Coordinates of C-alpha atoms in Angstrom, one line a residue:
M4 CA -13.5 -17.2 -15.8
K5 CA -13.6 -14.0 -13.3
Y6 CA -11.6 -14.8 -9.9
E7 CA -14.4 -15.0 -7.3
K8 CA -14.9 -15.9 -3.9
L9 CA -15.0 -19.0 -2.8
S10 CA -17.8 -18.5 -0.3
K11 CA -19.7 -17.0 -3.7
L12 CA -19.2 -20.1 -5.7
Y13 CA -20.2 -22.4 -2.8
Y14 CA -23.8 -21.6 -3.9
K15 CA -22.8 -21.1 -7.6
L16 CA -20.9 -24.2 -8.1
D17 CA -22.5 -26.8 -5.9
S18 CA -21.0 -30.0 -6.4
S19 CA -18.0 -28.5 -8.6
Y20 CA -16.9 -26.6 -5.1
K21 CA -14.2 -29.0 -3.9
D22 CA -12.7 -29.0 -7.7
E23 CA -12.6 -25.8 -7.7
V24 CA -10.7 -25.5 -4.3
E25 CA -8.3 -28.3 -5.9
K26 CA -7.9 -26.3 -8.8
R27 CA -7.1 -23.0 -6.9
K28 CA -4.6 -24.6 -4.5
C29 CA -2.9 -26.6 -7.2
G30 CA -2.5 -24.3 -10.2
Y31 CA 0.5 -23.0 -11.8
G32 CA -0.1 -20.0 -9.7
S33 CA -1.2 -21.2 -6.5
Y34 CA 1.2 -21.0 -3.5
L35 CA 0.5 -22.7 -0.8
T36 CA 2.0 -21.7 3.2
S37 CA 2.3 -24.5 5.1
L38 CA 0.6 -21.9 8.1
K39 CA -2.6 -23.6 9.4
I40 CA -5.2 -21.6 10.6
L41 CA -9.1 -22.7 12.1
G42 CA -12.1 -21.5 10.7
F43 CA -14.3 -19.5 12.3
K44 CA -17.9 -18.9 11.9
K45 CA -20.3 -16.7 14.0
G46 CA -17.9 -16.0 17.1
N47 CA -16.8 -19.1 17.2
V48 CA -13.6 -21.4 16.4
T49 CA -15.0 -24.5 14.2
D50 CA -13.5 -27.8 13.9
D51 CA -12.5 -27.0 10.3
L52 CA -8.2 -27.0 9.7
F53 CA -7.1 -25.0 6.5
E54 CA -3.9 -24.7 5.4
L55 CA -3.6 -21.0 3.9
F56 CA -3.0 -20.5 0.4
Y57 CA -3.0 -17.7 -2.2
V58 CA -3.4 -17.6 -5.8
N59 CA -0.8 -15.1 -7.9
T60 CA -4.3 -13.2 -10.5
H61 CA -3.9 -10.7 -12.5
D62 CA -5.1 -8.0 -10.0
L63 CA -2.6 -9.5 -7.7
M64 CA 0.0 -9.0 -9.6
M65 CA -0.7 -5.8 -11.1
L66 CA -0.5 -4.6 -7.4
H67 CA 2.6 -5.9 -7.0
S68 CA 3.9 -4.1 -9.5
E69 CA 2.1 -0.9 -9.1
V70 CA 3.7 -1.0 -5.1
L71 CA 7.1 -1.3 -6.7
L72 CA 6.9 1.4 -9.4
N73 CA 5.7 3.2 -6.6
S74 CA 8.3 2.2 -4.3
A75 CA 10.7 4.5 -7.2
K76 CA 8.8 6.8 -7.0
V77 CA 8.8 7.7 -3.8
S78 CA 12.7 7.3 -3.4
S79 CA 13.1 9.5 -6.5
L80 CA 11.4 12.3 -4.9
I81 CA 13.0 12.0 -1.6
S82 CA 16.5 11.9 -3.8
Q83 CA 15.9 15.3 -4.4
L84 CA 14.9 16.7 -1.0
P85 CA 17.5 19.2 0.7
P86 CA 19.4 17.0 2.8
F87 CA 18.8 18.8 5.7
V88 CA 15.0 18.3 5.5
V89 CA 15.4 14.8 4.7
D90 CA 15.0 13.8 8.6
S91 CA 12.4 15.6 9.4
Y92 CA 10.0 14.8 6.5
F93 CA 10.6 11.2 7.5
K94 CA 9.7 12.1 11.5
K95 CA 6.8 13.5 9.8
L96 CA 5.6 10.7 9.0
I97 CA 6.7 8.6 11.7
V98 CA 3.9 10.7 14.1
N99 CA 1.3 10.8 11.9
E100 CA 1.3 6.3 11.5
A101 CA 2.5 5.9 15.3
Q102 CA -0.5 8.7 15.6
S103 CA -2.8 6.6 13.2
S104 CA -1.5 2.8 14.8
N105 CA -2.6 4.3 18.4
E106 CA -6.6 5.5 16.9
I107 CA -6.8 1.7 15.4
E108 CA -6.4 0.3 18.8
G109 CA -8.1 2.9 20.5
V110 CA -5.5 4.3 22.3
R111 CA -4.9 7.5 23.1
S112 CA -2.3 9.7 22.2
T113 CA -1.9 13.2 20.1
K114 CA 0.4 14.5 17.5
K115 CA 2.0 16.9 20.0
E116 CA 2.4 14.1 22.8
L117 CA 4.0 11.9 20.0
K118 CA 6.4 14.9 19.1
E119 CA 7.7 15.4 22.3
A120 CA 8.3 11.7 22.7
L121 CA 10.3 11.8 19.0
S122 CA 12.3 15.0 21.0
E123 CA 12.8 13.0 24.5
L124 CA 14.8 9.8 22.1
E125 CA 18.0 12.6 22.2
K126 CA 17.9 12.4 25.7
A127 CA 20.1 9.7 28.0
S128 CA 17.1 9.9 30.5
P129 CA 13.8 10.7 29.1
K130 CA 11.8 12.6 31.4
N131 CA 8.9 11.5 30.2
K132 CA 8.4 7.8 28.7
R133 CA 5.2 7.0 27.5
F134 CA 4.7 6.7 23.5
V135 CA 9.4 7.1 23.9
G136 CA 10.0 3.2 22.8
L137 CA 6.7 3.6 20.4
M138 CA 8.6 6.6 18.2
K139 CA 11.9 5.2 18.9
T140 CA 11.0 1.8 17.1
Y141 CA 9.1 3.3 14.3
S142 CA 13.1 5.8 14.0
Y143 CA 14.4 3.0 13.2
I144 CA 12.2 0.8 11.5
D145 CA 14.6 -0.1 8.7
R146 CA 17.5 -1.2 11.0
I147 CA 14.5 -3.8 13.3
K148 CA 17.1 -7.0 12.3
P149 CA 14.9 -10.7 10.9
F150 CA 12.5 -12.1 13.1
D151 CA 14.5 -15.6 13.4
N152 CA 13.6 -17.2 16.8
V153 CA 10.0 -16.7 18.7
E154 CA 11.9 -14.7 21.7
D155 CA 12.3 -12.2 19.3
F156 CA 8.4 -11.0 19.2
R157 CA 8.3 -10.5 22.7
K158 CA 11.0 -8.7 22.4
L159 CA 9.8 -6.6 20.0
Y160 CA 6.9 -5.7 22.4
D161 CA 8.9 -5.2 25.7
E162 CA 10.2 -2.2 23.2
L163 CA 7.4 -1.6 21.7
V164 CA 4.1 -1.5 24.1
S165 CA 4.9 -2.7 27.4
D166 CA 4.6 0.5 29.0
E167 CA 1.4 1.5 28.0
I168 CA -0.5 -2.4 28.2
E169 CA -3.1 -1.9 31.2
S170 CA -2.3 -3.9 34.1
D171 CA -5.3 -6.4 33.5
D172 CA -3.7 -7.2 29.8
T173 CA -0.3 -8.1 31.6
L174 CA 1.4 -11.1 30.2
D175 CA 0.9 -14.5 32.1
G176 CA 3.0 -16.6 30.8
E177 CA 6.9 -17.6 29.5
L178 CA 7.0 -15.5 27.0
F179 CA 3.0 -15.2 25.4
R180 CA -0.1 -15.0 27.2
K181 CA -1.4 -18.2 28.7
G182 CA -5.3 -17.1 29.1
Y183 CA -8.3 -16.7 26.6
V184 CA -8.5 -13.6 24.5
E185 CA -10.8 -11.8 21.8
I186 CA -11.8 -9.4 18.9
N187 CA -15.0 -7.6 19.1
N188 CA -16.4 -5.0 17.0
G189 CA -18.8 -3.7 19.8
N190 CA -21.5 -6.0 18.3
V191 CA -19.7 -9.7 18.0
T192 CA -16.9 -11.5 18.2
T193 CA -15.0 -11.2 15.2
H194 CA -11.8 -13.5 16.1
I195 CA -10.6 -15.7 18.8
G196 CA -7.0 -15.8 19.7
L197 CA -5.0 -19.4 20.1
S198 CA -6.1 -20.9 23.2
S199 CA -2.6 -22.0 24.9
E200 CA 0.8 -20.1 25.4
E201 CA 2.0 -23.9 24.2
K202 CA 0.3 -23.2 21.2
I203 CA 1.3 -19.8 20.4
V204 CA 4.7 -20.7 20.5
E205 CA 4.7 -23.4 18.6
A206 CA 2.5 -21.1 15.9
L207 CA 5.3 -18.4 15.9
G208 CA 7.4 -20.8 15.0
S209 CA 5.9 -22.1 11.6
L210 CA 5.6 -18.0 11.2
V211 CA 9.5 -17.4 11.7
H212 CA 10.1 -20.8 9.4
Y213 CA 7.8 -19.2 7.1
L214 CA 9.4 -15.5 6.7
S215 CA 12.5 -16.3 5.5
D216 CA 10.7 -18.9 2.5
I217 CA 12.6 -17.6 -0.2
S218 CA 10.0 -19.7 -2.9
H219 CA 7.2 -17.2 -2.0
P220 CA 7.2 -13.9 -3.6
E221 CA 9.2 -11.3 -0.8
L222 CA 5.7 -8.8 -0.8
Y223 CA 3.3 -11.2 -0.6
R224 CA 5.1 -13.1 2.1
Y225 CA 5.1 -10.5 4.1
M226 CA 1.6 -9.7 4.3
V227 CA 0.2 -14.0 4.8
A228 CA 2.5 -12.8 7.5
H229 CA 1.5 -10.0 8.3
Y230 CA -1.7 -11.9 8.9
Y231 CA -1.0 -14.9 10.6
Y232 CA 0.5 -12.9 13.4
E233 CA -2.6 -11.6 13.9
Y234 CA -4.7 -14.5 14.0
I235 CA -1.8 -16.1 16.5
H236 CA -2.6 -13.2 18.9
P237 CA 0.2 -13.5 20.9
F238 CA -0.3 -11.1 23.7
Y239 CA -3.9 -9.7 25.6
D240 CA -2.9 -6.2 23.9
G241 CA -0.5 -4.8 21.6
N242 CA -1.1 -7.4 18.9
G243 CA -2.3 -4.6 16.4
R244 CA 0.5 -2.4 17.1
T245 CA 3.2 -4.9 16.9
G246 CA 1.7 -7.1 13.8
R247 CA 1.7 -3.5 11.9
L248 CA 5.5 -2.7 12.5
I249 CA 6.8 -6.0 12.2
V250 CA 5.1 -6.0 8.3
G251 CA 7.0 -2.5 8.5
S252 CA 10.4 -3.8 9.4
Y253 CA 11.1 -6.2 6.4
L254 CA 8.7 -3.5 4.0
S255 CA 11.3 -1.1 4.7
R256 CA 14.0 -3.3 4.0
Y257 CA 12.2 -4.7 0.6
L258 CA 11.2 -1.0 -0.6
E259 CA 11.6 1.6 1.7
K260 CA 11.2 2.8 5.1
Y261 CA 9.1 5.4 3.6
S262 CA 6.1 3.5 2.2
A263 CA 6.9 1.0 4.9
I264 CA 6.1 3.7 7.7
T265 CA 2.6 4.6 5.8
F266 CA 1.0 1.2 6.2
S267 CA -1.0 2.3 9.3
Y268 CA -1.9 5.6 7.7
A269 CA -3.3 4.2 5.0
V270 CA -5.0 1.2 7.6
N271 CA -6.5 3.9 9.2
K272 CA -8.5 5.9 6.8
D273 CA -10.7 2.8 6.1
K274 CA -10.3 0.4 8.9
S275 CA -13.4 -1.6 7.4
K276 CA -11.5 -2.4 4.4
Y277 CA -9.0 -3.9 6.1
Y278 CA -10.5 -5.9 8.9
K279 CA -12.9 -7.4 6.3
S280 CA -10.3 -8.5 4.2
L281 CA -8.8 -10.7 7.8
E282 CA -11.7 -11.9 9.0
E283 CA -13.0 -13.8 5.9
I284 CA -9.8 -16.0 5.2
A285 CA -10.8 -17.7 8.6
F286 CA -14.2 -18.4 7.0
P287 CA -15.0 -21.7 6.4
L288 CA -16.0 -22.0 3.1
N289 CA -13.3 -19.6 1.8
R290 CA -11.1 -22.4 3.0
G291 CA -7.7 -20.5 3.6
D292 CA -7.7 -18.4 0.4
M293 CA -5.7 -15.2 0.5
T294 CA -6.3 -14.1 -2.7
F295 CA -8.4 -11.4 -1.7
Y296 CA -6.5 -10.2 1.2
L297 CA -3.5 -9.5 -0.2
I298 CA -5.0 -7.9 -2.8
S299 CA -7.1 -5.6 0.0
V300 CA -4.0 -4.8 1.5
L301 CA -1.7 -4.3 -1.5
E302 CA -4.0 -1.7 -2.1
L303 CA -4.1 -0.3 1.2
L304 CA -0.1 0.0 1.0
S305 CA -0.5 1.6 -2.5
D306 CA -2.8 3.9 -1.4
G307 CA -0.6 4.7 1.3
Q308 CA 2.5 5.5 -0.8
A309 CA 0.5 7.7 -3.4
G310 CA -0.2 9.9 -0.7
V311 CA 3.4 10.4 0.1
I312 CA 4.0 11.0 -3.8
E313 CA 1.7 13.9 -3.9
D314 CA 2.9 15.4 -1.1
L315 CA 5.9 15.2 -2.1
E316 CA 5.3 16.3 -5.4
L317 CA 3.6 19.6 -3.8
S318 CA 6.1 20.3 -1.7
L319 CA 8.9 20.5 -4.5
I320 CA 6.4 22.7 -6.0
K321 CA 6.9 24.5 -2.6
L322 CA 11.2 24.3 -2.8
E323 CA 10.9 25.8 -6.1
R324 CA 9.4 28.6 -4.9
I325 CA 11.6 29.4 -2.3
E326 CA 14.6 28.5 -4.0
A327 CA 13.7 31.4 -6.7
Y328 CA 12.5 33.5 -3.7
F329 CA 16.4 33.4 -2.4
K330 CA 17.4 34.4 -6.1
K331 CA 16.5 37.9 -6.0
D332 CA 18.4 40.7 -5.7
I333 CA 17.7 41.5 -2.1
W334 CA 19.9 38.3 -0.7
K335 CA 22.8 39.5 -2.8
D336 CA 24.9 40.9 0.1
H337 CA 23.2 38.1 2.6
N338 CA 24.4 34.6 1.9
N339 CA 23.8 33.7 5.5
E340 CA 21.3 35.1 6.4
S341 CA 19.4 33.9 3.1
I342 CA 21.2 30.1 4.4
M343 CA 19.0 30.5 7.4
L344 CA 15.8 31.5 6.7
N345 CA 15.8 28.4 4.1
L346 CA 16.2 26.1 6.6
M347 CA 13.4 27.6 8.5
V348 CA 10.9 28.1 5.4
S349 CA 12.3 24.8 4.3
L350 CA 11.5 22.6 7.7
S351 CA 8.0 24.3 8.0
V352 CA 7.0 22.9 4.5
F353 CA 8.3 19.4 5.0
F354 CA 8.2 18.8 8.6
K355 CA 5.6 21.1 10.7
E356 CA 4.6 24.5 9.8
G357 CA 5.8 26.8 12.5
A358 CA 8.5 24.8 13.4
T359 CA 10.9 25.9 15.8
L360 CA 14.5 25.8 15.8
S361 CA 17.3 26.4 18.4
L362 CA 20.6 28.7 18.0
Q363 CA 22.6 24.8 17.9
D364 CA 19.8 23.4 15.8
L365 CA 20.4 26.0 13.4
M366 CA 24.2 25.5 14.2
E367 CA 24.2 22.0 13.7
I368 CA 21.7 21.8 10.4
S369 CA 24.0 24.9 8.8
N370 CA 27.3 23.6 10.3
K371 CA 28.2 27.5 10.5
S372 CA 29.9 28.9 14.0
R373 CA 27.6 30.4 16.5
H374 CA 29.4 34.1 15.6
I375 CA 27.5 33.6 12.2
V376 CA 24.3 31.9 13.5
N377 CA 24.0 34.7 15.6
K378 CA 24.3 37.6 13.5
A379 CA 22.5 36.1 11.0
M380 CA 19.3 35.5 12.7
D381 CA 19.8 39.1 14.6
Y382 CA 19.6 40.3 11.4
L383 CA 16.3 38.6 10.2
V384 CA 14.8 39.3 13.6
D385 CA 15.3 42.9 12.9
E386 CA 13.7 43.1 9.2
G387 CA 10.8 40.7 10.7
Y388 CA 11.5 37.3 9.6
V389 CA 11.9 35.8 12.4
E390 CA 11.0 35.9 16.0
V391 CA 12.9 34.7 19.5
I392 CA 10.1 32.5 21.5
R393 CA 12.3 31.5 23.8
K394 CA 15.6 33.3 25.0
K395 CA 17.1 29.8 26.8
P396 CA 17.8 28.4 25.3
K397 CA 17.6 30.8 21.8
T398 CA 15.3 29.6 19.9
Y399 CA 13.6 31.5 16.5
R400 CA 10.2 31.1 14.8
L401 CA 8.8 32.0 11.4
C402 CA 6.7 35.0 11.8
D403 CA 3.8 34.3 10.9
E404 CA 3.2 35.5 7.5
C405 CA 6.7 35.2 6.2
L406 CA 6.0 31.7 5.0
E407 CA 2.6 32.4 3.1
T408 CA 4.7 35.7 1.6
I409 CA 7.5 34.1 0.3
L410 CA 5.7 31.2 -1.1
G411 CA 3.2 33.3 -3.2
S412 CA 6.0 35.1 -4.4

């Protein structure tokens, strides 16, 4: 029998609808979560109370395997990158992810702002703190510790988004909000968060317990937890950004950080699918069945991974051309010069076309002395490969046609 949404079967099965619900909740492939939600219909919370559950259907199992295989492929492709571009490539993904997360929440930002915030992390006292917390948290996504108590959610909020919250949305509870909050798509109310801080704390406690429940497969568990966090909605603002980062932190340990960091980017490409999957769970006739939600979010995750894989494969083809270019006879007597130019070209491919590097950057990446780097860069400037764009500190950029010439050779 085809696995269909209970809300559809209600009209098909009539009297046997309740039997189908029980069969799903008690079957061999069923998982009960112990997490409870109230029903939601036509903009209002109902009196129905449901335990969230899911069934490990064929489609869900296939997606689970697909995500794991994609993750292995991402790791394999990353291992083929030159060590000096790995960090830069991850930074590119961070900027894409943060921008997508902000766009989903209607927070105005540009990639330029986010890149500047990323560079501010290296300074002891950042001049502009906007988005610095966001970029810091994304940068260390694989080092975020598991959430062992309710206070951990507030700590993440303080580190990640508290500086970006409008004064009207300032928290008024001991740890979380005390008042009413709803999600509105512009036409109708699609969700109403839990009604008091006491209920928020109780529900987050249940979420912490569920996150450590090893009887549930990890990938499913983390996505269930993501939904339940959004259902609780512990803050007036910032729930989406913190929620996606929480699931990303768990995915980064289970898969790897490159797959984990693409989740918001993938969601942003198909927001309607994501929000629809969230909203359908609480519809009373679906009885808390999360199976279709899990299918949707794993499809989004897999799509995000596919984008990273495609990008890496294309970049590695470019890398082969770069390596072939520097094997030409013209570089036989210019080893240091070819190393410096290779660094700049590779970073333009894997991070950002037109990327700039200071003399100090080149010394650190190449592990060569100031004298050697200076001499090599003077040669590259004289030959028209790079240009000096700043004298203090001395900073270089590839000349406009250089990258195109090398990749097309």
